[in-house]
Amino acid sequence: MLKSVHVALTLAISAGLAPFAATVAAETVNPAGEKLYKTACIACHSTGVANAPKVGNKDAWAPLIAKGMDSMMAIALKGKGAMPPRGASSADDATLKAAVEYMVYASR
Amino acid sequence: MVAPAMAKGKSAPVAEKFLSEPEIAKLKRVKVDLVAPPMVHKHEQVASGAPRIVEFRMEIEEKKMVIDDKGTTLQAMTFNGSMPGPTLVVSAGDYVELTLVNKASNAMPHNVDFHAATGALGGAKLTNVNPGEQVTLRFKADRPGTFVYHCAPEGMVPWHVVAGMSGTLMVLPRDGLKDPAGNPLRYDTVYTIGEFDLYIPKDENGKYKDYKTLSESYGDTVEVMRKLVPSHIVFNGKVGALTGEGALKAKVGETILLIHSQANRDTRPHLIGGHGDWVWETGKFANPPEKDLETWFIRGGSAGAALYTFKQPGVYAYLNHNLIEAFELGAAGHIVVEGKWNDDLMKQIKAPGPIVA
């Protein structure tokens, strides 16, 4: 119990979206997603390097989110433009999906 | 905004001539094959003809490199596979035409910012290349000196620089180097040294972390970078790269030019047992050099140059004279000098022995 509260708190602080993050944590968040984001994806997606959709930028993410998770996962797996396959990480599919979910939640 | 008509009517005190595209097209072209540091490609110290277009090609290579004798690794990014990237040499007034290749096996977008160039963030804006792409940039090298070049992709500049992506462009005056009185200064050999402050993350047990991929090293590395305390400071990519087999070589009577670049952080080069005979510590040859320096100073984000003629044989150390940075963190190399000892300059009058009254 204590642990999950801690996770929720960390998410809330890092995402700067307290009410929303708490909801997510209560549901199905895979902490590996946030971890991968902060390890690797953040290099481009925090500032929008090479036109990467910035995490937290609703307008940039809306069309991607509209196309659905399968479409976003296809980009995450195969890469697109300056985005390397798997974001140049060695993460497995489940972790990648969790990272995409993390970015999506933080960008809605 | 200055109106073009005004600029045309008045001639500037220093005649600056801008060539048109057809005029540039008539210039002679030469292609230069680059060599790996600490060596520098063959070049003339005094330009023999009119300005030329000098063609270079560099390939970006991301790779994991071992940076000390304990097996610590860096997820490095390099120009041409080396840290620093190769030194490019032209004469003032020449045009540099660089083809930058981002190999398909790389993961990241890259570009290049030349401190010697004018406009478009040093060329960075015009050279953004994704893996699998190449680009060609031309610029006029109109200022003499040693200048840093480095990668500068918008949004992640410091990471690419501290991971290895920098080198030197040396633009020689057309009539060669001079002392403050205008006498010619010439070198027999030129070496190029790139000093790199590295920020390798540690795990919870205090051991340096090893990463499977370049991008996975990012998050932790940025945290170490923000503390502004390097884990290692190395010459040419590795602790001890310029010692033992890698030591620089010279002979008594030989004049060497030592080019020293640091793209991110200040350093203070010193040659133990020697000096800087003539030093351009800010690296710009139109300024008079300083004489007899014990230690000189390279500003983070610049390259400087020092001339020295060896007078004694032996093994010299060339280092960053914050001695912790040199001997604990790695910023030191050796120069092995052959020749005859000069007793007039130095002599051991009595060898160490017991104290006598």
Short mmCIF file of N, CA and C in Angstrom, two decimals, chain B residues 132-296:
data_model
loop_
_atom_site.label_atom_id
_atom_site.label_comp_id
_atom_site.label_asym_id
_atom_site.label_seq_id
_atom_site.Cartn_x
_atom_site.Cartn_y
_atom_site.Cartn_z
N GLY B 132 21.41 7.39 -42.05
CA GLY B 132 21.14 7.02 -43.45
C GLY B 132 21.16 8.21 -44.40
N GLU B 133 21.48 9.41 -43.89
CA GLU B 133 21.51 10.59 -44.75
C GLU B 133 22.91 11.22 -44.76
N GLN B 134 23.18 12.04 -45.79
CA GLN B 134 24.38 12.87 -45.79
C GLN B 134 24.02 14.25 -46.28
N VAL B 135 24.92 15.21 -46.02
CA VAL B 135 24.66 16.60 -46.40
C VAL B 135 26.02 17.24 -46.71
N THR B 136 26.01 18.26 -47.58
CA THR B 136 27.26 18.97 -47.89
C THR B 136 27.10 20.45 -47.59
N LEU B 137 28.05 21.00 -46.84
CA LEU B 137 28.06 22.41 -46.45
C LEU B 137 29.33 23.06 -46.95
N ARG B 138 29.20 24.29 -47.48
CA ARG B 138 30.40 25.06 -47.85
C ARG B 138 30.40 26.34 -47.04
N PHE B 139 31.57 26.71 -46.51
CA PHE B 139 31.70 28.02 -45.88
C PHE B 139 33.10 28.56 -46.12
N LYS B 140 33.19 29.89 -46.02
CA LYS B 140 34.46 30.56 -46.26
C LYS B 140 35.21 30.62 -44.93
N ALA B 141 36.43 30.11 -44.92
CA ALA B 141 37.27 30.16 -43.72
C ALA B 141 38.05 31.47 -43.76
N ASP B 142 37.38 32.57 -43.35
CA ASP B 142 37.98 33.89 -43.56
C ASP B 142 38.71 34.44 -42.34
N ARG B 143 38.77 33.65 -41.25
CA ARG B 143 39.50 34.10 -40.05
C ARG B 143 40.54 33.05 -39.69
N PRO B 144 41.82 33.48 -39.56
CA PRO B 144 42.83 32.50 -39.21
C PRO B 144 42.78 32.11 -37.73
N GLY B 145 43.10 30.85 -37.45
CA GLY B 145 43.14 30.39 -36.05
C GLY B 145 42.79 28.92 -35.94
N THR B 146 42.83 28.44 -34.69
CA THR B 146 42.32 27.11 -34.40
C THR B 146 40.91 27.29 -33.84
N PHE B 147 39.97 26.57 -34.42
CA PHE B 147 38.56 26.73 -34.05
C PHE B 147 37.95 25.36 -33.76
N VAL B 148 37.13 25.31 -32.73
CA VAL B 148 36.40 24.07 -32.43
C VAL B 148 35.29 23.86 -33.46
N TYR B 149 35.04 22.61 -33.80
CA TYR B 149 33.77 22.24 -34.45
C TYR B 149 33.10 21.17 -33.59
N HIS B 150 31.80 21.13 -33.59
CA HIS B 150 31.11 20.15 -32.75
C HIS B 150 29.69 19.92 -33.25
N CYS B 151 29.10 18.82 -32.81
CA CYS B 151 27.70 18.53 -33.13
C CYS B 151 26.82 19.38 -32.23
N ALA B 152 25.67 19.80 -32.74
CA ALA B 152 24.79 20.67 -31.96
C ALA B 152 23.33 20.48 -32.34
N PRO B 153 22.80 19.26 -32.16
CA PRO B 153 21.40 19.05 -32.52
C PRO B 153 20.49 19.73 -31.50
N GLU B 154 19.59 20.54 -32.01
CA GLU B 154 18.70 21.32 -31.16
C GLU B 154 18.05 20.43 -30.11
N GLY B 155 18.14 20.83 -28.85
CA GLY B 155 17.48 20.08 -27.79
C GLY B 155 18.39 19.12 -27.06
N MET B 156 19.52 18.72 -27.67
CA MET B 156 20.43 17.82 -26.94
C MET B 156 21.89 18.10 -27.27
N VAL B 157 22.22 19.39 -27.33
CA VAL B 157 23.58 19.80 -27.70
C VAL B 157 24.64 19.28 -26.71
N PRO B 158 24.51 19.57 -25.40
CA PRO B 158 25.60 19.19 -24.49
C PRO B 158 25.89 17.70 -24.49
N TRP B 159 24.85 16.89 -24.57
CA TRP B 159 25.05 15.43 -24.55
C TRP B 159 25.92 14.99 -25.72
N HIS B 160 25.60 15.48 -26.94
CA HIS B 160 26.38 15.07 -28.11
C HIS B 160 27.82 15.55 -28.01
N VAL B 161 28.02 16.73 -27.40
CA VAL B 161 29.39 17.27 -27.28
C VAL B 161 30.19 16.46 -26.25
N VAL B 162 29.61 16.25 -25.06
CA VAL B 162 30.40 15.54 -24.04
C VAL B 162 30.52 14.05 -24.34
N ALA B 163 29.70 13.55 -25.27
CA ALA B 163 29.84 12.14 -25.67
C ALA B 163 30.90 11.98 -26.76
N GLY B 164 31.56 13.07 -27.15
CA GLY B 164 32.71 12.91 -28.05
C GLY B 164 32.70 13.70 -29.35
N MET B 165 31.59 14.40 -29.65
CA MET B 165 31.50 15.00 -30.98
C MET B 165 32.10 16.40 -31.06
N SER B 166 33.43 16.46 -31.10
CA SER B 166 34.10 17.74 -31.35
C SER B 166 35.47 17.49 -31.96
N GLY B 167 35.99 18.54 -32.57
CA GLY B 167 37.32 18.48 -33.17
C GLY B 167 37.77 19.91 -33.47
N THR B 168 38.85 20.02 -34.25
CA THR B 168 39.43 21.34 -34.54
C THR B 168 39.51 21.58 -36.04
N LEU B 169 39.20 22.81 -36.44
CA LEU B 169 39.53 23.28 -37.78
C LEU B 169 40.64 24.32 -37.61
N MET B 170 41.80 24.09 -38.25
CA MET B 170 42.88 25.07 -38.19
C MET B 170 42.94 25.83 -39.50
N VAL B 171 42.77 27.14 -39.40
CA VAL B 171 42.85 28.02 -40.56
C VAL B 171 44.16 28.79 -40.44
N LEU B 172 45.15 28.44 -41.28
CA LEU B 172 46.46 29.09 -41.20
C LEU B 172 46.43 30.42 -41.96
N PRO B 173 47.18 31.44 -41.48
CA PRO B 173 47.31 32.65 -42.28
C PRO B 173 47.94 32.26 -43.63
N ARG B 174 47.59 32.95 -44.70
CA ARG B 174 48.11 32.53 -46.03
C ARG B 174 49.64 32.60 -46.09
N ASP B 175 50.22 33.56 -45.30
CA ASP B 175 51.68 33.66 -45.30
C ASP B 175 52.30 32.97 -44.07
N GLY B 176 51.55 32.13 -43.41
CA GLY B 176 52.08 31.32 -42.32
C GLY B 176 52.04 32.03 -40.97
N LEU B 177 52.45 31.30 -39.93
CA LEU B 177 52.44 31.84 -38.57
C LEU B 177 53.58 32.84 -38.38
N LYS B 178 53.36 33.82 -37.50
CA LYS B 178 54.36 34.87 -37.26
C LYS B 178 54.47 35.16 -35.77
N ASP B 179 55.69 35.63 -35.36
CA ASP B 179 55.85 36.13 -33.99
C ASP B 179 55.36 37.58 -33.96
N PRO B 180 55.36 38.23 -32.77
CA PRO B 180 54.81 39.60 -32.71
C PRO B 180 55.59 40.60 -33.56
N ALA B 181 56.88 40.29 -33.86
CA ALA B 181 57.68 41.20 -34.70
C ALA B 181 57.48 40.92 -36.19
N GLY B 182 56.68 39.92 -36.50
CA GLY B 182 56.41 39.60 -37.90
C GLY B 182 57.37 38.57 -38.50
N ASN B 183 58.25 38.03 -37.67
CA ASN B 183 59.16 36.98 -38.16
C ASN B 183 58.40 35.67 -38.33
N PRO B 184 58.74 34.92 -39.38
CA PRO B 184 58.01 33.66 -39.60
C PRO B 184 58.25 32.65 -38.49
N LEU B 185 57.22 31.93 -38.12
CA LEU B 185 57.31 30.81 -37.18
C LEU B 185 56.87 29.56 -37.94
N ARG B 186 57.69 28.51 -37.90
CA ARG B 186 57.34 27.28 -38.62
C ARG B 186 57.45 26.09 -37.67
N TYR B 187 56.69 25.06 -37.96
CA TYR B 187 56.76 23.84 -37.16
C TYR B 187 57.16 22.67 -38.05
N ASP B 188 57.81 21.67 -37.41
CA ASP B 188 58.19 20.46 -38.14
C ASP B 188 57.07 19.42 -38.06
N THR B 189 56.39 19.41 -36.93
CA THR B 189 55.36 18.40 -36.69
C THR B 189 54.18 19.08 -35.99
N VAL B 190 52.99 18.60 -36.28
CA VAL B 190 51.82 19.13 -35.56
C VAL B 190 51.04 17.96 -34.98
N TYR B 191 50.68 18.11 -33.72
CA TYR B 191 49.84 17.12 -33.04
C TYR B 191 48.54 17.78 -32.60
N THR B 192 47.48 17.03 -32.59
CA THR B 192 46.19 17.57 -32.16
C THR B 192 45.66 16.78 -30.96
N ILE B 193 45.32 17.51 -29.92
CA ILE B 193 44.84 16.88 -28.69
C ILE B 193 43.45 17.43 -28.38
N GLY B 194 42.52 16.53 -28.17
CA GLY B 194 41.18 16.93 -27.77
C GLY B 194 40.97 16.48 -26.34
N GLU B 195 40.59 17.41 -25.49
CA GLU B 195 40.35 17.06 -24.07
C GLU B 195 38.85 16.94 -23.85
N PHE B 196 38.45 15.85 -23.19
CA PHE B 196 37.02 15.56 -23.02
C PHE B 196 36.68 15.35 -21.56
N ASP B 197 35.74 16.14 -21.06
CA ASP B 197 35.19 15.93 -19.72
C ASP B 197 34.02 14.96 -19.86
N LEU B 198 34.12 13.82 -19.16
CA LEU B 198 33.12 12.76 -19.30
C LEU B 198 32.28 12.64 -18.03
N TYR B 199 31.06 12.23 -18.21
CA TYR B 199 30.09 12.18 -17.11
C TYR B 199 29.43 10.80 -17.09
N ILE B 200 30.18 9.80 -16.57
CA ILE B 200 29.68 8.42 -16.59
C ILE B 200 28.91 8.16 -15.30
N PRO B 201 27.64 7.74 -15.42
CA PRO B 201 26.82 7.48 -14.22
C PRO B 201 27.30 6.24 -13.46
N LYS B 202 27.01 6.26 -12.16
CA LYS B 202 27.32 5.10 -11.31
C LYS B 202 26.03 4.45 -10.84
N ASP B 203 26.12 3.15 -10.52
CA ASP B 203 24.94 2.46 -9.98
C ASP B 203 24.90 2.63 -8.46
N GLU B 204 23.93 1.96 -7.82
CA GLU B 204 23.75 2.15 -6.37
C GLU B 204 24.94 1.60 -5.57
N ASN B 205 25.76 0.72 -6.19
CA ASN B 205 26.94 0.19 -5.50
C ASN B 205 28.19 1.02 -5.79
N GLY B 206 28.02 2.14 -6.48
CA GLY B 206 29.17 3.00 -6.76
C GLY B 206 29.99 2.56 -7.96
N LYS B 207 29.46 1.59 -8.73
CA LYS B 207 30.20 1.13 -9.92
C LYS B 207 29.69 1.87 -11.15
N TYR B 208 30.63 2.13 -12.10
CA TYR B 208 30.21 2.80 -13.33
C TYR B 208 29.25 1.91 -14.10
N LYS B 209 28.19 2.51 -14.61
CA LYS B 209 27.17 1.75 -15.32
C LYS B 209 27.58 1.51 -16.77
N ASP B 210 27.16 0.37 -17.27
CA ASP B 210 27.40 0.01 -18.66
C ASP B 210 26.03 -0.07 -19.33
N TYR B 211 25.88 0.61 -20.46
CA TYR B 211 24.57 0.65 -21.12
C TYR B 211 24.56 -0.15 -22.42
N LYS B 212 23.41 -0.80 -22.67
CA LYS B 212 23.28 -1.59 -23.90
C LYS B 212 23.21 -0.69 -25.12
N THR B 213 22.50 0.43 -25.00
CA THR B 213 22.37 1.31 -26.16
C THR B 213 22.69 2.75 -25.78
N LEU B 214 22.99 3.53 -26.82
CA LEU B 214 23.30 4.94 -26.64
C LEU B 214 22.15 5.68 -25.96
N SER B 215 20.94 5.45 -26.44
CA SER B 215 19.83 6.26 -25.92
C SER B 215 19.51 5.90 -24.48
N GLU B 216 19.81 4.66 -24.08
CA GLU B 216 19.54 4.28 -22.69
C GLU B 216 20.52 4.94 -21.71
N SER B 217 21.63 5.47 -22.23
CA SER B 217 22.59 6.14 -21.34
C SER B 217 22.17 7.59 -21.06
N TYR B 218 21.16 8.06 -21.80
CA TYR B 218 20.85 9.49 -21.77
C TYR B 218 20.40 10.04 -20.41
N GLY B 219 19.34 9.47 -19.85
CA GLY B 219 18.72 10.03 -18.64
C GLY B 219 19.72 10.15 -17.49
N ASP B 220 20.43 9.06 -17.19
CA ASP B 220 21.40 9.07 -16.09
C ASP B 220 22.55 10.05 -16.36
N THR B 221 23.01 10.07 -17.63
CA THR B 221 24.16 10.92 -17.98
C THR B 221 23.84 12.40 -17.76
N VAL B 222 22.62 12.78 -18.14
CA VAL B 222 22.22 14.18 -17.96
C VAL B 222 22.22 14.55 -16.47
N GLU B 223 21.81 13.61 -15.63
CA GLU B 223 21.84 13.89 -14.18
C GLU B 223 23.25 14.15 -13.70
N VAL B 224 24.23 13.36 -14.18
CA VAL B 224 25.63 13.58 -13.78
C VAL B 224 26.13 14.90 -14.36
N MET B 225 25.78 15.18 -15.62
CA MET B 225 26.20 16.43 -16.26
C MET B 225 25.75 17.64 -15.44
N ARG B 226 24.54 17.58 -14.91
CA ARG B 226 23.98 18.73 -14.18
C ARG B 226 24.72 19.03 -12.88
N LYS B 227 25.47 18.07 -12.39
CA LYS B 227 26.27 18.32 -11.18
C LYS B 227 27.58 19.03 -11.52
N LEU B 228 27.93 19.07 -12.80
CA LEU B 228 29.13 19.76 -13.28
C LEU B 228 30.43 19.16 -12.74
N VAL B 229 30.40 17.90 -12.35
CA VAL B 229 31.61 17.23 -11.87
C VAL B 229 31.88 16.03 -12.78
N PRO B 230 32.90 16.15 -13.64
CA PRO B 230 33.20 15.04 -14.55
C PRO B 230 33.69 13.81 -13.78
N SER B 231 33.35 12.62 -14.28
CA SER B 231 33.86 11.39 -13.68
C SER B 231 35.27 11.11 -14.21
N HIS B 232 35.53 11.51 -15.45
CA HIS B 232 36.83 11.34 -16.09
C HIS B 232 37.10 12.58 -16.93
N ILE B 233 38.38 12.91 -17.09
CA ILE B 233 38.76 13.94 -18.07
C ILE B 233 39.91 13.33 -18.87
N VAL B 234 39.70 13.15 -20.15
CA VAL B 234 40.67 12.38 -20.93
C VAL B 234 41.15 13.16 -22.15
N PHE B 235 42.38 12.85 -22.56
CA PHE B 235 42.89 13.32 -23.84
C PHE B 235 42.61 12.22 -24.87
N ASN B 236 42.08 12.59 -25.98
CA ASN B 236 41.91 11.70 -27.13
C ASN B 236 41.20 10.39 -26.82
N GLY B 237 40.14 10.49 -25.99
CA GLY B 237 39.19 9.38 -25.88
C GLY B 237 39.38 8.40 -24.76
N LYS B 238 40.53 8.42 -24.07
CA LYS B 238 40.76 7.37 -23.09
C LYS B 238 41.84 7.81 -22.10
N VAL B 239 41.73 7.38 -20.85
CA VAL B 239 42.81 7.60 -19.90
C VAL B 239 44.06 6.91 -20.47
N GLY B 240 45.16 7.64 -20.59
CA GLY B 240 46.40 7.04 -21.09
C GLY B 240 46.49 6.88 -22.59
N ALA B 241 45.58 7.50 -23.34
CA ALA B 241 45.60 7.35 -24.81
C ALA B 241 46.92 7.84 -25.41
N LEU B 242 47.52 8.86 -24.78
CA LEU B 242 48.75 9.43 -25.32
C LEU B 242 49.95 9.06 -24.45
N THR B 243 49.94 7.85 -23.89
CA THR B 243 51.09 7.36 -23.13
C THR B 243 51.50 6.01 -23.72
N GLY B 244 52.68 5.51 -23.31
CA GLY B 244 53.15 4.22 -23.80
C GLY B 244 53.23 4.22 -25.32
N GLU B 245 52.56 3.24 -25.93
CA GLU B 245 52.54 3.13 -27.40
C GLU B 245 51.98 4.39 -28.07
N GLY B 246 51.06 5.03 -27.35
CA GLY B 246 50.38 6.19 -27.92
C GLY B 246 51.10 7.51 -27.69
N ALA B 247 52.26 7.47 -27.00
CA ALA B 247 52.97 8.72 -26.67
C ALA B 247 53.36 9.48 -27.94
N LEU B 248 53.33 10.81 -27.85
CA LEU B 248 53.78 11.64 -28.97
C LEU B 248 55.30 11.56 -29.02
N LYS B 249 55.87 11.79 -30.22
CA LYS B 249 57.32 11.65 -30.39
C LYS B 249 57.92 12.92 -30.97
N ALA B 250 59.17 13.22 -30.57
CA ALA B 250 59.88 14.39 -31.11
C ALA B 250 61.38 14.19 -30.90
N LYS B 251 62.17 15.10 -31.49
CA LYS B 251 63.63 15.06 -31.34
C LYS B 251 64.11 16.42 -30.85
N VAL B 252 65.25 16.42 -30.18
CA VAL B 252 65.85 17.69 -29.78
C VAL B 252 66.08 18.53 -31.04
N GLY B 253 65.70 19.78 -31.00
CA GLY B 253 65.83 20.66 -32.16
C GLY B 253 64.56 20.72 -33.01
N GLU B 254 63.63 19.80 -32.76
CA GLU B 254 62.39 19.76 -33.54
C GLU B 254 61.35 20.72 -32.93
N THR B 255 60.64 21.42 -33.80
CA THR B 255 59.58 22.32 -33.34
C THR B 255 58.23 21.66 -33.58
N ILE B 256 57.46 21.58 -32.49
CA ILE B 256 56.13 20.99 -32.66
C ILE B 256 55.05 22.04 -32.38
N LEU B 257 53.93 21.88 -33.06
CA LEU B 257 52.75 22.70 -32.78
C LEU B 257 51.75 21.78 -32.09
N LEU B 258 51.36 22.16 -30.88
CA LEU B 258 50.37 21.37 -30.14
C LEU B 258 49.03 22.10 -30.21
N ILE B 259 48.07 21.48 -30.87
CA ILE B 259 46.71 22.05 -30.93
C ILE B 259 45.92 21.41 -29.81
N HIS B 260 45.23 22.22 -29.03
CA HIS B 260 44.46 21.68 -27.90
C HIS B 260 43.04 22.21 -27.96
N SER B 261 42.08 21.30 -28.07
CA SER B 261 40.67 21.72 -28.13
C SER B 261 39.94 21.24 -26.89
N GLN B 262 39.02 22.05 -26.42
CA GLN B 262 38.09 21.64 -25.35
C GLN B 262 36.76 22.31 -25.68
N ALA B 263 35.80 21.51 -26.10
CA ALA B 263 34.55 22.06 -26.62
C ALA B 263 33.57 22.46 -25.51
N ASN B 264 33.84 22.03 -24.27
CA ASN B 264 32.82 22.21 -23.22
C ASN B 264 33.33 22.85 -21.94
N ARG B 265 34.61 22.65 -21.61
CA ARG B 265 35.07 22.98 -20.25
C ARG B 265 36.50 23.50 -20.30
N ASP B 266 36.80 24.47 -19.42
CA ASP B 266 38.13 25.08 -19.39
C ASP B 266 39.22 24.05 -19.09
N THR B 267 40.42 24.33 -19.61
CA THR B 267 41.59 23.51 -19.27
C THR B 267 42.83 24.40 -19.31
N ARG B 268 43.91 23.88 -18.75
CA ARG B 268 45.14 24.68 -18.60
C ARG B 268 46.35 23.84 -18.95
N PRO B 269 46.69 23.75 -20.22
CA PRO B 269 47.79 22.88 -20.65
C PRO B 269 49.15 23.35 -20.14
N HIS B 270 50.02 22.37 -19.90
CA HIS B 270 51.38 22.61 -19.39
C HIS B 270 52.25 21.47 -19.88
N LEU B 271 53.48 21.80 -20.26
CA LEU B 271 54.43 20.78 -20.70
C LEU B 271 55.51 20.68 -19.63
N ILE B 272 55.52 19.56 -18.87
CA ILE B 272 56.44 19.45 -17.73
C ILE B 272 57.88 19.33 -18.25
N GLY B 273 58.73 20.28 -17.81
CA GLY B 273 60.11 20.31 -18.27
C GLY B 273 60.28 21.16 -19.53
N GLY B 274 59.19 21.63 -20.05
CA GLY B 274 59.25 22.48 -21.25
C GLY B 274 58.43 23.74 -21.04
N HIS B 275 58.09 24.40 -22.12
CA HIS B 275 57.33 25.65 -22.06
C HIS B 275 56.46 25.77 -23.31
N GLY B 276 55.72 26.83 -23.35
CA GLY B 276 55.11 27.25 -24.60
C GLY B 276 56.01 28.35 -25.14
N ASP B 277 56.80 28.06 -26.19
CA ASP B 277 57.69 29.10 -26.75
C ASP B 277 56.85 30.26 -27.28
N TRP B 278 55.86 29.91 -28.07
CA TRP B 278 54.91 30.89 -28.62
C TRP B 278 53.51 30.28 -28.52
N VAL B 279 52.63 30.99 -27.84
CA VAL B 279 51.31 30.41 -27.58
C VAL B 279 50.19 31.37 -27.99
N TRP B 280 49.25 30.84 -28.73
CA TRP B 280 47.99 31.54 -29.00
C TRP B 280 46.94 30.81 -28.16
N GLU B 281 46.79 31.24 -26.90
CA GLU B 281 45.90 30.45 -26.03
C GLU B 281 44.44 30.63 -26.41
N THR B 282 44.10 31.77 -27.02
CA THR B 282 42.74 31.92 -27.52
C THR B 282 42.65 31.41 -28.96
N GLY B 283 43.81 31.05 -29.51
CA GLY B 283 43.82 30.29 -30.76
C GLY B 283 43.62 31.07 -32.05
N LYS B 284 43.78 32.41 -32.02
CA LYS B 284 43.47 33.15 -33.24
C LYS B 284 44.74 33.86 -33.74
N PHE B 285 45.23 33.41 -34.91
CA PHE B 285 46.58 33.73 -35.36
C PHE B 285 46.79 35.18 -35.78
N ALA B 286 45.73 35.96 -35.96
CA ALA B 286 45.93 37.37 -36.29
C ALA B 286 46.37 38.17 -35.06
N ASN B 287 46.26 37.57 -33.87
CA ASN B 287 46.74 38.21 -32.64
C ASN B 287 48.17 37.76 -32.36
N PRO B 288 49.00 38.66 -31.77
CA PRO B 288 50.38 38.25 -31.49
C PRO B 288 50.39 37.14 -30.43
N PRO B 289 51.26 36.15 -30.61
CA PRO B 289 51.33 35.08 -29.61
C PRO B 289 52.10 35.55 -28.38
N GLU B 290 51.89 34.84 -27.27
CA GLU B 290 52.65 35.11 -26.04
C GLU B 290 53.85 34.18 -25.98
N LYS B 291 54.89 34.64 -25.26
CA LYS B 291 56.17 33.94 -25.24
C LYS B 291 56.44 33.34 -23.86
N ASP B 292 57.15 32.21 -23.83
CA ASP B 292 57.71 31.63 -22.60
C ASP B 292 56.67 31.18 -21.57
N LEU B 293 55.50 30.80 -21.98
CA LEU B 293 54.46 30.45 -21.02
C LEU B 293 54.76 29.12 -20.33
N GLU B 294 54.52 29.08 -19.01
CA GLU B 294 54.62 27.82 -18.27
C GLU B 294 53.32 27.02 -18.45
N THR B 295 52.20 27.71 -18.28
CA THR B 295 50.88 27.09 -18.39
C THR B 295 50.00 28.04 -19.18
N TRP B 296 49.22 27.52 -20.06
CA TRP B 296 48.30 28.37 -20.82
C TRP B 296 46.88 27.92 -20.55
#
